[in-house]
Amino acid sequence: MKSVAVCYSEHAIKVSDSYCSGPSSIVYSSSRVPTSVCDAVTSLYKVKLDAEHRFLVGFTWTEEMKPGFSIGICDYPFPFSNFCQSYRIVGKSRGAKIFEFDRWRFEVIWDLSRAEYASGPEPVSRFYIIVLVNSEPRLILGDNEHEHELNKYSRFDMGFSLISKSEHFSGNSLFSTRAKFCNTGSIHDIVIRCGGVNRQGRPALSVFIDKKNVIQVKRLKWNFRGNQTIFLDGLVVDLMWDVHDLFFNPTGGYAMFLFRTRRGSDSRLWLEESNKNSDRPEFSLLISVGKNSN
């Protein structure tokens, strides 16, 4: 009998390297419309301390806090909105901060003095952030630029993983980002065009992953909410969108896009997890887009 994941993969849109390198009937083309600006990013990590204890550690980056950030900590499995403690680290490009959470002693060490940024407020290279719990490193972010500083922690077994990321954009109807849906997968380029018009002059929605068009919604006012299943990196990924406010909320609102990996036994969208301590691959990317005021 075929597994649920295999059945989904047979009917899902597949995104593969072979497709990107070969010809296609529908390909991504560059646009003269400027890309929207990403002005806030929140990354949420699951940190394993031992067999019984896990934490969620979240980092939020905004243009206003450059070169700083905020960090939030709570027990796992609580949602990000219920963070028990959060701290803003603003105005210092390098330093350390110690605080207590429950009976655990957290120390955050960071160096953003030479950090390089792409189009958003989150650094992409030449930086590091180290989170120690009771003097042992449990989470390290950064790159090889600071290999000398990070080598001292290489002997420790750190069990952490990025489980969700949310990005907020403002500006035009075209925006792009990059995402990695599992530790063993590739980094994928994601481009979304929303609210523009197609050749028939109607509002349309197009989503590209690695230059492959995975969604083409022509009657967007009728299909302002929907979902599509994608199969990439050996995972079933649900792509869901809600652009209702773009057309029916004249005072504001957001367009929302959610990419969420699905467990092989899941058969429903938005399924509440029955086993929160599962070590299965899990990742979600939430993109929100502010309504263009122009």
PDB file of C-alpha atoms in Angstrom, residues 32-275:
ATOM      1  CA  ARG A  32      10.023  46.459 -14.179  1.00  0.00           C
ATOM      2  CA  VAL A  33       8.005  46.805 -10.987  1.00  0.00           C
ATOM      3  CA  PRO A  34      10.343  47.391  -8.001  1.00  0.00           C
ATOM      4  CA  THR A  35      10.389  44.615  -5.415  1.00  0.00           C
ATOM      5  CA  SER A  36       8.634  45.354  -2.129  1.00  0.00           C
ATOM      6  CA  VAL A  37      10.725  46.057   0.955  1.00  0.00           C
ATOM      7  CA  CYS A  38      10.956  43.544   3.791  1.00  0.00           C
ATOM      8  CA  ASP A  39      10.819  45.638   6.969  1.00  0.00           C
ATOM      9  CA  ALA A  40      10.430  42.972   9.695  1.00  0.00           C
ATOM     10  CA  VAL A  41      11.575  39.358  10.138  1.00  0.00           C
ATOM     11  CA  THR A  42      10.933  36.937  12.999  1.00  0.00           C
ATOM     12  CA  SER A  43      12.718  33.572  13.164  1.00  0.00           C
ATOM     13  CA  LEU A  44      11.631  30.941  15.691  1.00  0.00           C
ATOM     14  CA  TYR A  45      13.952  28.145  16.803  1.00  0.00           C
ATOM     15  CA  LYS A  46      13.240  24.991  18.780  1.00  0.00           C
ATOM     16  CA  VAL A  47      16.086  24.393  21.217  1.00  0.00           C
ATOM     17  CA  LYS A  48      16.585  21.024  22.894  1.00  0.00           C
ATOM     18  CA  LEU A  49      18.238  21.043  26.312  1.00  0.00           C
ATOM     19  CA  ASP A  50      17.777  17.377  27.215  1.00  0.00           C
ATOM     20  CA  ALA A  51      15.315  14.541  26.688  1.00  0.00           C
ATOM     21  CA  GLU A  52      12.597  16.347  28.661  1.00  0.00           C
ATOM     22  CA  HIS A  53      13.174  20.071  28.194  1.00  0.00           C
ATOM     23  CA  ARG A  54      12.759  22.179  25.063  1.00  0.00           C
ATOM     24  CA  PHE A  55      12.465  25.918  24.546  1.00  0.00           C
ATOM     25  CA  LEU A  56      11.357  28.222  21.795  1.00  0.00           C
ATOM     26  CA  VAL A  57      13.774  31.059  21.091  1.00  0.00           C
ATOM     27  CA  GLY A  58      12.645  33.770  18.702  1.00  0.00           C
ATOM     28  CA  PHE A  59      14.609  36.606  17.096  1.00  0.00           C
ATOM     29  CA  THR A  60      12.899  39.655  15.615  1.00  0.00           C
ATOM     30  CA  TRP A  61      14.682  42.064  13.298  1.00  0.00           C
ATOM     31  CA  THR A  62      13.263  45.402  12.159  1.00  0.00           C
ATOM     32  CA  GLU A  63      14.670  48.426  10.377  1.00  0.00           C
ATOM     33  CA  GLU A  64      14.046  50.537  13.485  1.00  0.00           C
ATOM     34  CA  MET A  65      16.205  48.272  15.669  1.00  0.00           C
ATOM     35  CA  LYS A  66      19.247  48.124  13.397  1.00  0.00           C
ATOM     36  CA  PRO A  67      21.838  47.070  14.329  1.00  0.00           C
ATOM     37  CA  GLY A  68      19.919  45.432  17.175  1.00  0.00           C
ATOM     38  CA  PHE A  69      17.223  42.826  17.582  1.00  0.00           C
ATOM     39  CA  SER A  70      14.772  41.458  20.121  1.00  0.00           C
ATOM     40  CA  ILE A  71      14.814  37.969  21.584  1.00  0.00           C
ATOM     41  CA  GLY A  72      11.896  36.060  23.121  1.00  0.00           C
ATOM     42  CA  ILE A  73      11.937  32.820  25.101  1.00  0.00           C
ATOM     43  CA  CYS A  74       9.224  30.450  26.262  1.00  0.00           C
ATOM     44  CA  ASP A  75       8.679  26.803  27.062  1.00  0.00           C
ATOM     45  CA  TYR A  76       7.922  24.426  24.196  1.00  0.00           C
ATOM     46  CA  PRO A  77       5.244  23.874  22.939  1.00  0.00           C
ATOM     47  CA  PHE A  78       3.741  27.334  23.413  1.00  0.00           C
ATOM     48  CA  PRO A  79       2.896  29.566  20.419  1.00  0.00           C
ATOM     49  CA  PHE A  80       5.086  32.518  19.658  1.00  0.00           C
ATOM     50  CA  SER A  81       2.349  34.959  20.731  1.00  0.00           C
ATOM     51  CA  ASN A  82       2.550  33.555  24.269  1.00  0.00           C
ATOM     52  CA  PHE A  83       6.237  34.236  24.821  1.00  0.00           C
ATOM     53  CA  CYS A  84       6.826  34.532  28.526  1.00  0.00           C
ATOM     54  CA  GLN A  85       9.801  36.860  28.358  1.00  0.00           C
ATOM     55  CA  SER A  86      11.221  39.109  25.661  1.00  0.00           C
ATOM     56  CA  TYR A  87      14.149  41.522  25.560  1.00  0.00           C
ATOM     57  CA  ARG A  88      15.136  44.284  23.167  1.00  0.00           C
ATOM     58  CA  ILE A  89      18.818  44.594  22.334  1.00  0.00           C
ATOM     59  CA  VAL A  90      19.118  47.920  20.550  1.00  0.00           C
ATOM     60  CA  GLY A  91      21.984  50.331  20.009  1.00  0.00           C
ATOM     61  CA  LYS A  92      24.840  47.917  20.649  1.00  0.00           C
ATOM     62  CA  SER A  93      26.463  46.156  17.720  1.00  0.00           C
ATOM     63  CA  ARG A  94      28.447  43.905  20.060  1.00  0.00           C
ATOM     64  CA  GLY A  95      27.909  42.693  23.603  1.00  0.00           C
ATOM     65  CA  ALA A  96      26.381  40.168  25.986  1.00  0.00           C
ATOM     66  CA  LYS A  97      23.240  39.990  28.088  1.00  0.00           C
ATOM     67  CA  ILE A  98      22.288  37.634  30.928  1.00  0.00           C
ATOM     68  CA  PHE A  99      18.760  36.935  32.126  1.00  0.00           C
ATOM     69  CA  GLU A 100      16.820  34.260  33.980  1.00  0.00           C
ATOM     70  CA  PHE A 101      13.937  32.216  32.621  1.00  0.00           C
ATOM     71  CA  ASP A 102      12.259  29.780  34.969  1.00  0.00           C
ATOM     72  CA  ARG A 103      15.239  28.124  36.670  1.00  0.00           C
ATOM     73  CA  TRP A 104      17.499  28.463  33.648  1.00  0.00           C
ATOM     74  CA  ARG A 105      20.239  31.037  33.177  1.00  0.00           C
ATOM     75  CA  PHE A 106      20.385  32.418  29.638  1.00  0.00           C
ATOM     76  CA  GLU A 107      23.315  34.348  28.206  1.00  0.00           C
ATOM     77  CA  VAL A 108      23.193  35.950  24.755  1.00  0.00           C
ATOM     78  CA  ILE A 109      26.486  36.929  23.101  1.00  0.00           C
ATOM     79  CA  TRP A 110      26.409  38.787  19.796  1.00  0.00           C
ATOM     80  CA  ASP A 111      28.590  40.638  17.317  1.00  0.00           C
ATOM     81  CA  LEU A 112      26.894  42.633  14.546  1.00  0.00           C
ATOM     82  CA  SER A 113      29.692  45.169  14.127  1.00  0.00           C
ATOM     83  CA  ARG A 114      30.544  43.972  10.592  1.00  0.00           C
ATOM     84  CA  ALA A 115      27.210  42.404   9.696  1.00  0.00           C
ATOM     85  CA  GLU A 116      26.109  42.521   6.083  1.00  0.00           C
ATOM     86  CA  TYR A 117      22.462  42.777   5.056  1.00  0.00           C
ATOM     87  CA  ALA A 118      20.577  41.975   1.876  1.00  0.00           C
ATOM     88  CA  SER A 119      17.257  43.713   1.250  1.00  0.00           C
ATOM     89  CA  GLY A 120      15.825  43.225   4.733  1.00  0.00           C
ATOM     90  CA  PRO A 121      16.678  43.967   8.371  1.00  0.00           C
ATOM     91  CA  GLU A 122      18.047  40.482   9.134  1.00  0.00           C
ATOM     92  CA  PRO A 123      21.834  40.057   8.735  1.00  0.00           C
ATOM     93  CA  VAL A 124      22.958  37.463   6.209  1.00  0.00           C
ATOM     94  CA  SER A 125      26.713  37.285   6.798  1.00  0.00           C
ATOM     95  CA  ARG A 126      29.664  38.457   8.947  1.00  0.00           C
ATOM     96  CA  PHE A 127      27.836  38.214  12.273  1.00  0.00           C
ATOM     97  CA  TYR A 128      27.148  35.753  15.078  1.00  0.00           C
ATOM     98  CA  ILE A 129      24.716  35.231  17.939  1.00  0.00           C
ATOM     99  CA  ILE A 130      25.349  32.630  20.630  1.00  0.00           C
ATOM    100  CA  VAL A 131      22.756  31.553  23.202  1.00  0.00           C
ATOM    101  CA  LEU A 132      24.102  29.742  26.256  1.00  0.00           C
ATOM    102  CA  VAL A 133      21.860  27.996  28.770  1.00  0.00           C
ATOM    103  CA  ASN A 134      23.447  27.332  32.159  1.00  0.00           C
ATOM    104  CA  SER A 135      26.830  28.147  30.561  1.00  0.00           C
ATOM    105  CA  GLU A 136      26.452  25.594  27.735  1.00  0.00           C
ATOM    106  CA  PRO A 137      25.893  26.718  24.116  1.00  0.00           C
ATOM    107  CA  ARG A 138      22.504  25.693  22.759  1.00  0.00           C
ATOM    108  CA  LEU A 139      22.055  27.880  19.694  1.00  0.00           C
ATOM    109  CA  ILE A 140      24.551  29.534  17.347  1.00  0.00           C
ATOM    110  CA  LEU A 141      23.728  31.750  14.380  1.00  0.00           C
ATOM    111  CA  GLY A 142      26.325  33.164  12.026  1.00  0.00           C
ATOM    112  CA  ASP A 143      28.789  32.196   9.324  1.00  0.00           C
ATOM    113  CA  ASN A 144      32.403  31.184   8.800  1.00  0.00           C
ATOM    114  CA  GLU A 145      33.564  34.794   9.047  1.00  0.00           C
ATOM    115  CA  HIS A 146      33.731  34.283  12.827  1.00  0.00           C
ATOM    116  CA  GLU A 147      35.023  30.712  12.754  1.00  0.00           C
ATOM    117  CA  HIS A 148      37.731  31.489  15.304  1.00  0.00           C
ATOM    118  CA  GLU A 149      35.219  32.722  17.880  1.00  0.00           C
ATOM    119  CA  LEU A 150      32.808  29.834  17.280  1.00  0.00           C
ATOM    120  CA  ASN A 151      35.316  26.957  17.291  1.00  0.00           C
ATOM    121  CA  LYS A 152      35.402  26.901  21.091  1.00  0.00           C
ATOM    122  CA  TYR A 153      31.809  25.641  21.082  1.00  0.00           C
ATOM    123  CA  SER A 154      32.236  22.950  18.418  1.00  0.00           C
ATOM    124  CA  ARG A 155      32.581  20.123  20.962  1.00  0.00           C
ATOM    125  CA  PHE A 156      29.066  20.664  22.298  1.00  0.00           C
ATOM    126  CA  ASP A 157      26.090  18.789  20.897  1.00  0.00           C
ATOM    127  CA  MET A 158      23.533  21.481  20.126  1.00  0.00           C
ATOM    128  CA  GLY A 159      20.061  20.356  19.142  1.00  0.00           C
ATOM    129  CA  PHE A 160      18.282  23.327  17.596  1.00  0.00           C
ATOM    130  CA  SER A 161      16.301  23.855  14.432  1.00  0.00           C
ATOM    131  CA  LEU A 162      14.503  26.702  12.692  1.00  0.00           C
ATOM    132  CA  ILE A 163      10.795  25.790  12.784  1.00  0.00           C
ATOM    133  CA  SER A 164       9.130  28.968  11.553  1.00  0.00           C
ATOM    134  CA  LYS A 165       9.848  32.302   9.961  1.00  0.00           C
ATOM    135  CA  SER A 166       7.593  35.276   9.350  1.00  0.00           C
ATOM    136  CA  GLU A 167       8.349  38.226   7.101  1.00  0.00           C
ATOM    137  CA  HIS A 168       6.440  41.456   6.635  1.00  0.00           C
ATOM    138  CA  PHE A 169       6.636  43.405   3.389  1.00  0.00           C
ATOM    139  CA  SER A 170       5.416  46.817   2.363  1.00  0.00           C
ATOM    140  CA  GLY A 171       5.431  48.546  -0.993  1.00  0.00           C
ATOM    141  CA  ASN A 172       4.519  47.111  -4.369  1.00  0.00           C
ATOM    142  CA  SER A 173       2.809  43.953  -5.572  1.00  0.00           C
ATOM    143  CA  LEU A 174       6.056  42.052  -6.218  1.00  0.00           C
ATOM    144  CA  PHE A 175       8.143  40.600  -3.406  1.00  0.00           C
ATOM    145  CA  SER A 176      10.743  37.881  -3.005  1.00  0.00           C
ATOM    146  CA  THR A 177      12.430  35.877  -0.279  1.00  0.00           C
ATOM    147  CA  ARG A 178      14.451  32.709   0.283  1.00  0.00           C
ATOM    148  CA  ALA A 179      13.619  29.716   2.462  1.00  0.00           C
ATOM    149  CA  LYS A 180      14.977  26.324   3.472  1.00  0.00           C
ATOM    150  CA  PHE A 181      12.211  23.881   4.365  1.00  0.00           C
ATOM    151  CA  CYS A 182      14.356  21.263   6.113  1.00  0.00           C
ATOM    152  CA  ASN A 183      17.927  20.879   7.349  1.00  0.00           C
ATOM    153  CA  THR A 184      18.887  18.556   4.483  1.00  0.00           C
ATOM    154  CA  GLY A 185      17.101  20.534   1.769  1.00  0.00           C
ATOM    155  CA  SER A 186      18.186  23.318  -0.528  1.00  0.00           C
ATOM    156  CA  ILE A 187      17.607  27.039  -0.179  1.00  0.00           C
ATOM    157  CA  HIS A 188      14.739  27.987  -2.475  1.00  0.00           C
ATOM    158  CA  ASP A 189      14.048  31.321  -4.143  1.00  0.00           C
ATOM    159  CA  ILE A 190      10.425  32.420  -3.750  1.00  0.00           C
ATOM    160  CA  VAL A 191       8.862  35.207  -5.805  1.00  0.00           C
ATOM    161  CA  ILE A 192       5.234  36.311  -5.395  1.00  0.00           C
ATOM    162  CA  ARG A 193       3.364  38.701  -7.632  1.00  0.00           C
ATOM    163  CA  CYS A 194       0.025  39.684  -6.138  1.00  0.00           C
ATOM    164  CA  GLY A 195      -2.536  42.298  -7.153  1.00  0.00           C
ATOM    165  CA  GLY A 196      -1.170  43.006 -10.615  1.00  0.00           C
ATOM    166  CA  VAL A 197      -3.279  42.406 -13.702  1.00  0.00           C
ATOM    167  CA  ASN A 198      -2.964  39.666 -16.306  1.00  0.00           C
ATOM    168  CA  ARG A 199      -3.304  40.045 -20.068  1.00  0.00           C
ATOM    169  CA  GLN A 200      -7.093  40.195 -19.711  1.00  0.00           C
ATOM    170  CA  GLY A 201      -6.802  43.161 -17.349  1.00  0.00           C
ATOM    171  CA  ARG A 202      -7.931  41.190 -14.271  1.00  0.00           C
ATOM    172  CA  PRO A 203      -6.164  40.973 -10.898  1.00  0.00           C
ATOM    173  CA  ALA A 204      -3.952  37.894 -10.756  1.00  0.00           C
ATOM    174  CA  LEU A 205      -1.701  35.989  -8.380  1.00  0.00           C
ATOM    175  CA  SER A 206       1.487  34.152  -9.364  1.00  0.00           C
ATOM    176  CA  VAL A 207       3.892  32.290  -7.085  1.00  0.00           C
ATOM    177  CA  PHE A 208       7.288  31.106  -8.322  1.00  0.00           C
ATOM    178  CA  ILE A 209       9.671  28.740  -6.545  1.00  0.00           C
ATOM    179  CA  ASP A 210      13.098  28.461  -8.151  1.00  0.00           C
ATOM    180  CA  LYS A 211      11.627  30.091 -11.273  1.00  0.00           C
ATOM    181  CA  LYS A 212       8.866  27.494 -11.541  1.00  0.00           C
ATOM    182  CA  ASN A 213       5.313  28.847 -11.547  1.00  0.00           C
ATOM    183  CA  VAL A 214       3.570  26.812  -8.806  1.00  0.00           C
ATOM    184  CA  ILE A 215       0.430  28.980  -8.636  1.00  0.00           C
ATOM    185  CA  GLN A 216      -1.416  30.911 -11.309  1.00  0.00           C
ATOM    186  CA  VAL A 217      -4.714  32.392 -10.052  1.00  0.00           C
ATOM    187  CA  LYS A 218      -6.485  34.375 -12.757  1.00  0.00           C
ATOM    188  CA  ARG A 219      -9.824  35.320 -11.128  1.00  0.00           C
ATOM    189  CA  LEU A 220      -8.298  36.576  -7.911  1.00  0.00           C
ATOM    190  CA  LYS A 221     -11.391  38.453  -6.685  1.00  0.00           C
ATOM    191  CA  TRP A 222     -13.270  35.162  -6.763  1.00  0.00           C
ATOM    192  CA  ASN A 223     -10.386  33.056  -5.443  1.00  0.00           C
ATOM    193  CA  PHE A 224      -9.024  35.399  -2.777  1.00  0.00           C
ATOM    194  CA  ARG A 225      -8.471  32.410  -0.455  1.00  0.00           C
ATOM    195  CA  GLY A 226      -7.090  29.053  -1.455  1.00  0.00           C
ATOM    196  CA  ASN A 227      -4.383  26.426  -1.136  1.00  0.00           C
ATOM    197  CA  GLN A 228      -2.043  24.361  -3.269  1.00  0.00           C
ATOM    198  CA  THR A 229       0.068  21.318  -2.436  1.00  0.00           C
ATOM    199  CA  ILE A 230       3.750  21.380  -3.389  1.00  0.00           C
ATOM    200  CA  PHE A 231       6.287  18.550  -3.205  1.00  0.00           C
ATOM    201  CA  LEU A 232       9.909  19.567  -2.720  1.00  0.00           C
ATOM    202  CA  ASP A 233      12.964  18.246  -0.890  1.00  0.00           C
ATOM    203  CA  GLY A 234      11.014  15.045  -0.223  1.00  0.00           C
ATOM    204  CA  LEU A 235       8.367  16.931   1.753  1.00  0.00           C
ATOM    205  CA  VAL A 236       4.707  17.737   1.235  1.00  0.00           C
ATOM    206  CA  VAL A 237       4.293  21.500   1.604  1.00  0.00           C
ATOM    207  CA  ASP A 238       0.946  23.267   1.850  1.00  0.00           C
ATOM    208  CA  LEU A 239       0.851  26.713   0.290  1.00  0.00           C
ATOM    209  CA  MET A 240      -2.126  28.770   1.470  1.00  0.00           C
ATOM    210  CA  TRP A 241      -3.075  32.345   0.639  1.00  0.00           C
ATOM    211  CA  ASP A 242      -5.571  34.951   1.801  1.00  0.00           C
ATOM    212  CA  VAL A 243      -5.685  38.202  -0.168  1.00  0.00           C
ATOM    213  CA  HIS A 244      -9.238  39.207   0.807  1.00  0.00           C
ATOM    214  CA  ASP A 245      -8.199  42.562   2.286  1.00  0.00           C
ATOM    215  CA  LEU A 246      -6.552  43.666  -0.937  1.00  0.00           C
ATOM    216  CA  PHE A 247      -9.981  43.963  -2.542  1.00  0.00           C
ATOM    217  CA  PHE A 248     -12.566  44.218   0.245  1.00  0.00           C
ATOM    218  CA  ASN A 249     -10.900  46.219   3.035  1.00  0.00           C
ATOM    219  CA  PRO A 250     -10.536  49.823   1.837  1.00  0.00           C
ATOM    220  CA  THR A 251      -8.911  51.011   5.078  1.00  0.00           C
ATOM    221  CA  GLY A 252      -5.985  48.611   5.220  1.00  0.00           C
ATOM    222  CA  GLY A 253      -5.329  44.970   6.006  1.00  0.00           C
ATOM    223  CA  TYR A 254      -2.805  42.466   4.776  1.00  0.00           C
ATOM    224  CA  ALA A 255      -2.321  39.751   2.207  1.00  0.00           C
ATOM    225  CA  MET A 256      -1.135  36.536   3.838  1.00  0.00           C
ATOM    226  CA  PHE A 257       0.829  33.602   2.401  1.00  0.00           C
ATOM    227  CA  LEU A 258       1.729  30.500   4.408  1.00  0.00           C
ATOM    228  CA  PHE A 259       4.103  27.703   3.387  1.00  0.00           C
ATOM    229  CA  ARG A 260       3.898  24.791   5.829  1.00  0.00           C
ATOM    230  CA  THR A 261       5.499  21.358   5.741  1.00  0.00           C
ATOM    231  CA  ARG A 262       3.103  18.503   6.338  1.00  0.00           C
ATOM    232  CA  ARG A 263       3.718  15.249   8.165  1.00  0.00           C
ATOM    233  CA  GLY A 264       3.188  12.157   6.019  1.00  0.00           C
ATOM    234  CA  SER A 265       0.188  11.024   8.087  1.00  0.00           C
ATOM    235  CA  ASP A 266      -1.524  14.445   8.006  1.00  0.00           C
ATOM    236  CA  SER A 267      -4.571  14.565   5.761  1.00  0.00           C
ATOM    237  CA  ARG A 268      -5.977  17.979   6.711  1.00  0.00           C
ATOM    238  CA  LEU A 269      -4.768  21.553   6.429  1.00  0.00           C
ATOM    239  CA  TRP A 270      -4.166  23.510   9.653  1.00  0.00           C
ATOM    240  CA  LEU A 271      -3.996  20.219  11.546  1.00  0.00           C
ATOM    241  CA  GLU A 272      -3.308  20.557  15.251  1.00  0.00           C
ATOM    242  CA  GLU A 273      -0.323  18.427  16.096  1.00  0.00           C
ATOM    243  CA  SER A 274      -1.079  15.542  18.444  1.00  0.00           C
ATOM    244  CA  ASN A 275       2.565  14.914  19.278  1.00  0.00           C
TER     245      ASN A 275
END
